[in-house]
Steps between C-alpha positions, in 0.01 A plus 500: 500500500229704723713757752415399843555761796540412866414826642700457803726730717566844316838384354811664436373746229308685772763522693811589324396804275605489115674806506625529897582852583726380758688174424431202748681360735776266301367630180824485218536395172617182415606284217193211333780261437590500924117405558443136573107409453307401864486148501150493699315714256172343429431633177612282242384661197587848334280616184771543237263756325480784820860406558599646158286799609646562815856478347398720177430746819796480680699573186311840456480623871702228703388341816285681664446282801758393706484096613590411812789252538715323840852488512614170592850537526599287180227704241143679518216298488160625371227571762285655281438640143600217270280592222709888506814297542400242211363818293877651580732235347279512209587834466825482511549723805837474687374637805157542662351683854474275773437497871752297701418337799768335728486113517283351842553136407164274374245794688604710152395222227159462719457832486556517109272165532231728634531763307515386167128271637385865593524686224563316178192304246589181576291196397362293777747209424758773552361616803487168648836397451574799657339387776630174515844656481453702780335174735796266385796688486425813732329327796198727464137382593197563303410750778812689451503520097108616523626765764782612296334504154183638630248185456311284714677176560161324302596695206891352563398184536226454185820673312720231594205193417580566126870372518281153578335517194672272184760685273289507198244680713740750618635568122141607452496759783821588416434563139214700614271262374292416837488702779567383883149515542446261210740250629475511859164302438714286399732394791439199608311329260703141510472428176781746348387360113142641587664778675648569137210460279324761727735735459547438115114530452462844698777617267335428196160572545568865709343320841452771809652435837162402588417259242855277559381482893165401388699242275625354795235499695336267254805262515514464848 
């Protein structure tokens, strides 16, 4: 599957340093098993292969890295750094750096929300369910998500056209088989079977973004 890169914000990495000379603010050590996963992360896939890397690493040098983590009161939940914290438990470790922030109620999981859309490769699919998660369970507007992930709300919105498209559609983006350019020439066409064979025919014969628009064009 091609690596995609969102190339927003400047992300935690710049701004918690590998090796801190100072440790941060709530910075401890904690145990992997007392980590409970985010449940708004959008990404929903981890390559097995860089996994095993990662791991392989942390078993010669350990975490270098801290995560960052809230306390909720009943368990720590993961704001962000699941891939170091999935990398971690295949490593066996016991115990792992983390920064711990205190608990501020639903304004923490948006933030994760944010963060995760800011710095990790999601797909576009994962990017706008993201979205979608933030609109229908957060309250936020477009406006507010494009302000807080650095976007225009045009670049929100297109984002959040592809959930419209038909699921077999959206296992091609997803499989990094079409990209949201391919397929957003495709929202809207009524005829979802058509819809389909477009998509299945760029596929096979290599079309450009270009050449599926054109494609419609002709149908309409």
């Amino acid at each position: 599957m091609t690596t995609r890169r969102s190339g927003l914000g400047r992300g935690l990495d710049a701004l918690i340093p590998s090796t801190p000379a100072v440790e941060p603010s709530g910075f401890r050590m904690v145990a992997v098993d007392s980590i409970t996963a985010n449940p708004d992360q959008p990404r929903t896939r981890f390559d097995d292969d860089t996994l095993e890397e990662l791991a392989a690493s942390m078993r010669e040098v350990g975490v270098l890295q801290p995560i960052v983590v809230t306390d909720t009161g009943s368990g720590l939940v993961l704001i962000a750094g699941e891939r170091r914290w999935r990398a971690a438990k295949r490593a066996g470790l016991a115990t792992m750096p983390a920064v711990v922030r205190e608990a501020t109620g639903s304004s923490t999981l948006v933030e994760a929300l944010v963060e995760n859309v800011q710095r990790q490769d999601l797909s576009p699919l994962e990017e706008a369910n993201a979205y979608h998660h933030l609109l229908e369970n957060y309250g936020m507007t477009q406006d507010q998500i494009a302000d807080r992930v650095g976007k225009s709300r045009p670049a929100i919105s297109n984002t959040l056209r592809l959930l419209q498209l038909p699921p077999e559609i959206q296992a091609h983006v997803d499989n990094g088989e079409l990209s949201a350019g391919h397929v957003r020439a495709l929202i809207g066409i009524e005829d979802t079977a058509y819809a389909i064979h477009l998509a299945e025919r760029a596929i096979a014969e290599g079309w450009s973004v270009r050449q599926m628009e054109e494609a419609v064009r002709t149908r309409k």
